[in-house]
């Protein structure tokens, strides 16, 4: 109960304030259109009519929250999930690319971190570049990767023939997934390298010396000491990597062919002035990011508790 | 074939040179610490050049570094114009507005524990979201020119900066604050003489994170519409024309700008937080 009043109430207040500001802003930003329409039709609108209209326009400058929620409901629950108008369909396209890239990026990142910790030449040669790469807007290469991989023809997870032979059809998410996954992997790679190197180095001299007195081999030290003590760092970097992978997948969808996924929904929305569609895609992406990060956080709490490492 | 064999030999030599340097007695000297990553970087460039030539990879797939270098030299005015449009006008102005607003907001909400408990979780939550998705909306609101890019940057840097500053303002302990009180230092004196200086390491941490976010925001926002200049604009146009050497040239410039921006903030940090253990080496 104390917890509730201490944190939940303030959070709800802040959210309520945001909602209020949002509704007020959508009146302010949309009223020009309402007055223009009324002026053209030659009718007077009262204040209440004006407010009601600003919250119900088809292409508002700023859609009201309930319009976004209604659009989310329309495009998830009321649409068949295989339909091209379903946000579930587009969300799954983005999610699959994100997850594929995330698994590869973090896997490679952990492997490189293990190499860096055990090989001084790699440490001195690669580590400065891994750190410097975090100051670089890597995302800028996304359009190029997409185009180059389409030129080479490496866009689908399994070729159309292989997929058909295996499943009887080519699952929709496999089409055009590879460039997006490569960018997602690339973005999640470097944070994981940097975080894991820190984690694998976190055992102090006392602990390392203890294992030396046990005559533990290098691999034994790794599995029994370095790996367990790097777990908190692993989860922190996994969270960063997951968020980065999702951003990578979304941005690469801006230039990917076929135009599908949450990023593509935002792009087509901005072409056709479908603001409500952009906001719905944005909220879907935000929900996805929050769920993925919270999922990792849940696994983190469970495993750290099991390992006796809770803070 | 000659290229591939040559590249392989070069790679072997560089590899053994690096292993030898890293395990030699001088591996703690400054020169070796700079030389090893430099050799690694040069090796990658040489291997890239050699493989592209040896395997005759078409330039529309991967141009060799020499071609990219030549393109940079030829297109300096264009690259400079794009840099000014995207970095100076878009990223830098958004960075200053966003970080400034975040620090001021942090100081304001710092007076109210209620707002802190409410805004911090919300801010943390928003900082983890793909905020870059607001780019199409902001481009619609503020037009194609740099104002919309600056707006995207403001939104992107605001929340990480806010969270870091609030954490920094909480960095003083009660002993230090009590000391200020015994000096009869009021709120403002305590803020400027104790709490803001003590918050600087956290603030600079946020400022450094924000440098990368600012460049990413400004470049990606241009994918949603821009005037006929800017790094993001050039990248998407040249990708469409398969002018990959120009794309790589823009990426090189972006990487340099990003590193220099980060480096500049890190230099300022060194001067401001000279007292912090992490800076005393």
GROMACS .gro file of C-alpha atoms in nm, chain B residues 65-232:
model
  168
  376UNK     CA    1   3.863   0.261  -4.981
  377UNK     CA    2   4.081   0.436  -5.240
  378UNK     CA    3   3.772   0.518  -5.445
  379UNK     CA    4   3.593   0.647  -5.135
  380UNK     CA    5   3.895   0.861  -5.048
  381UNK     CA    6   3.904   1.003  -5.400
  382UNK     CA    7   3.531   1.076  -5.381
  383UNK     CA    8   3.575   1.261  -5.052
  384UNK     CA    9   3.852   1.473  -5.205
  385UNK     CA   10   3.641   1.555  -5.513
  386UNK     CA   11   3.322   1.635  -5.325
  387UNK     CA   12   3.449   1.842  -5.035
  388UNK     CA   13   3.211   2.137  -5.102
  389UNK     CA   14   2.905   1.907  -5.118
  390UNK     CA   15   3.012   1.716  -4.808
  391UNK     CA   16   3.073   2.042  -4.623
  392UNK     CA   17   2.731   2.175  -4.721
  393UNK     CA   18   2.565   1.854  -4.604
  394UNK     CA   19   2.759   1.865  -4.279
  395UNK     CA   20   2.651   2.221  -4.209
  396UNK     CA   21   2.287   2.140  -4.289
  397UNK     CA   22   2.266   1.821  -4.084
  398UNK     CA   23   2.522   1.864  -3.809
  399UNK     CA   24   2.544   2.235  -3.736
  400UNK     CA   25   2.186   2.338  -3.812
  401UNK     CA   26   1.999   2.019  -3.726
  402UNK     CA   27   2.193   1.818  -3.471
  403UNK     CA   28   2.382   2.091  -3.285
  404UNK     CA   29   2.093   2.331  -3.236
  405UNK     CA   30   1.864   2.047  -3.130
  406UNK     CA   31   2.133   1.918  -2.896
  407UNK     CA   32   2.174   2.253  -2.724
  408UNK     CA   33   1.798   2.314  -2.694
  409UNK     CA   34   1.722   1.958  -2.582
  410UNK     CA   35   2.002   1.925  -2.327
  411UNK     CA   36   1.942   2.276  -2.195
  412UNK     CA   37   1.571   2.212  -2.152
  413UNK     CA   38   1.639   1.878  -1.983
  414UNK     CA   39   1.881   2.030  -1.730
  415UNK     CA   40   1.637   2.310  -1.649
  416UNK     CA   41   1.349   2.063  -1.613
  417UNK     CA   42   1.562   1.847  -1.387
  418UNK     CA   43   1.640   2.143  -1.162
  419UNK     CA   44   1.271   2.236  -1.153
  420UNK     CA   45   1.139   1.889  -1.068
  421UNK     CA   46   1.423   1.843  -0.823
  422UNK     CA   47   1.239   2.074  -0.580
  423UNK     CA   48   0.939   1.841  -0.574
  424UNK     CA   49   0.987   1.480  -0.462
  425UNK     CA   50   0.635   1.412  -0.585
  426UNK     CA   51   0.720   1.514  -0.942
  427UNK     CA   52   1.046   1.323  -0.922
  428UNK     CA   53   0.873   1.001  -0.825
  429UNK     CA   54   0.625   1.055  -1.105
  430UNK     CA   55   0.846   1.186  -1.385
  431UNK     CA   56   1.152   0.967  -1.338
  432UNK     CA   57   0.986   0.630  -1.411
  433UNK     CA   58   0.801   0.785  -1.704
  434UNK     CA   59   1.125   0.943  -1.830
  435UNK     CA   60   1.316   0.618  -1.792
  436UNK     CA   61   1.040   0.437  -1.978
  437UNK     CA   62   1.039   0.688  -2.263
  438UNK     CA   63   1.420   0.686  -2.285
  439UNK     CA   64   1.405   0.314  -2.377
  440UNK     CA   65   1.148   0.362  -2.654
  441UNK     CA   66   1.225   0.395  -3.027
  442UNK     CA   67   1.179   0.773  -3.015
  443UNK     CA   68   1.322   0.799  -3.365
  444UNK     CA   69   0.969   0.700  -3.472
  445UNK     CA   70   0.850   1.051  -3.391
  446UNK     CA   71   1.055   1.173  -3.689
  447UNK     CA   72   0.775   1.146  -3.950
  448UNK     CA   73   0.537   1.334  -3.718
  449UNK     CA   74   0.783   1.612  -3.644
  450UNK     CA   75   0.880   1.644  -4.010
  451UNK     CA   76   0.509   1.698  -4.082
  452UNK     CA   77   0.478   1.962  -3.811
  453UNK     CA   78   0.795   2.162  -3.866
  454UNK     CA   79   0.851   2.123  -4.239
  455UNK     CA   80   1.136   1.975  -4.439
  456UNK     CA   81   1.413   2.215  -4.336
  457UNK     CA   82   1.645   2.182  -4.037
  458UNK     CA   83   1.382   2.291  -3.782
  459UNK     CA   84   1.215   1.949  -3.793
  460UNK     CA   85   1.552   1.775  -3.757
  461UNK     CA   86   1.636   1.990  -3.457
  462UNK     CA   87   1.295   1.900  -3.310
  463UNK     CA   88   1.364   1.526  -3.352
  464UNK     CA   89   1.700   1.574  -3.182
  465UNK     CA   90   1.538   1.766  -2.895
  466UNK     CA   91   1.292   1.482  -2.834
  467UNK     CA   92   1.566   1.220  -2.859
  468UNK     CA   93   1.817   1.377  -2.622
  469UNK     CA   94   1.569   1.518  -2.369
  470UNK     CA   95   1.485   1.208  -2.166
  471UNK     CA   96   1.830   1.045  -2.133
  472UNK     CA   97   1.959   1.388  -2.034
  473UNK     CA   98   1.676   1.445  -1.783
  474UNK     CA   99   1.729   1.110  -1.614
  475UNK     CA  100   2.104   1.162  -1.588
  476UNK     CA  101   2.074   1.514  -1.450
  477UNK     CA  102   1.819   1.414  -1.185
  478UNK     CA  103   2.050   1.132  -1.079
  479UNK     CA  104   2.341   1.374  -1.069
  480UNK     CA  105   2.152   1.625  -0.855
  481UNK     CA  106   2.097   1.346  -0.603
  482UNK     CA  107   2.471   1.272  -0.586
  483UNK     CA  108   2.548   1.486  -0.283
  484UNK     CA  109   2.518   1.327   0.060
  485UNK     CA  110   2.351   1.476   0.363
  486UNK     CA  111   2.684   1.564   0.528
  487UNK     CA  112   2.774   1.793   0.239
  488UNK     CA  113   2.429   1.951   0.231
  489UNK     CA  114   2.437   1.999   0.608
  490UNK     CA  115   2.771   2.174   0.573
  491UNK     CA  116   2.613   2.415   0.323
  492UNK     CA  117   2.332   2.474   0.571
  493UNK     CA  118   2.576   2.554   0.852
  494UNK     CA  119   2.728   2.812   0.617
  495UNK     CA  120   2.374   2.955   0.584
  496UNK     CA  121   2.389   2.878   0.213
  497UNK     CA  122   2.038   2.907   0.076
  498UNK     CA  123   1.882   2.693  -0.196
  499UNK     CA  124   2.049   2.875  -0.483
  500UNK     CA  125   2.391   2.885  -0.317
  501UNK     CA  126   2.371   2.514  -0.243
  502UNK     CA  127   2.260   2.448  -0.599
  503UNK     CA  128   2.536   2.641  -0.771
  504UNK     CA  129   2.823   2.580  -0.528
  505UNK     CA  130   2.758   2.219  -0.429
  506UNK     CA  131   2.490   2.026  -0.612
  507UNK     CA  132   2.547   2.130  -0.974
  508UNK     CA  133   2.924   2.080  -0.955
  509UNK     CA  134   2.866   1.743  -0.789
  510UNK     CA  135   2.617   1.656  -1.063
  511UNK     CA  136   2.865   1.730  -1.343
  512UNK     CA  137   2.995   1.371  -1.391
  513UNK     CA  138   2.639   1.247  -1.440
  514UNK     CA  139   2.545   1.545  -1.656
  515UNK     CA  140   2.844   1.486  -1.881
  516UNK     CA  141   2.758   1.120  -1.901
  517UNK     CA  142   2.419   1.226  -2.038
  518UNK     CA  143   2.579   1.483  -2.269
  519UNK     CA  144   2.807   1.216  -2.416
  520UNK     CA  145   2.521   0.972  -2.475
  521UNK     CA  146   2.326   1.255  -2.635
  522UNK     CA  147   2.601   1.336  -2.891
  523UNK     CA  148   2.545   1.008  -3.076
  524UNK     CA  149   2.168   1.030  -3.043
  525UNK     CA  150   2.173   1.382  -3.187
  526UNK     CA  151   2.355   1.279  -3.505
  527UNK     CA  152   2.140   0.970  -3.551
  528UNK     CA  153   1.823   1.172  -3.502
  529UNK     CA  154   1.926   1.442  -3.749
  530UNK     CA  155   2.032   1.191  -4.018
  531UNK     CA  156   1.735   0.956  -3.988
  532UNK     CA  157   1.486   1.244  -3.978
  533UNK     CA  158   1.611   1.342  -4.323
  534UNK     CA  159   1.499   1.004  -4.456
  535UNK     CA  160   1.142   1.130  -4.401
  536UNK     CA  161   1.189   1.442  -4.608
  537UNK     CA  162   1.447   1.720  -4.636
  538UNK     CA  163   1.561   2.003  -4.858
  539UNK     CA  164   1.804   1.898  -5.132
  540UNK     CA  165   2.104   1.891  -4.901
  541UNK     CA  166   2.199   1.717  -4.580
  542UNK     CA  167   2.375   1.392  -4.497
  543UNK     CA  168   2.063   1.179  -4.465
   0.00000   0.00000   0.00000
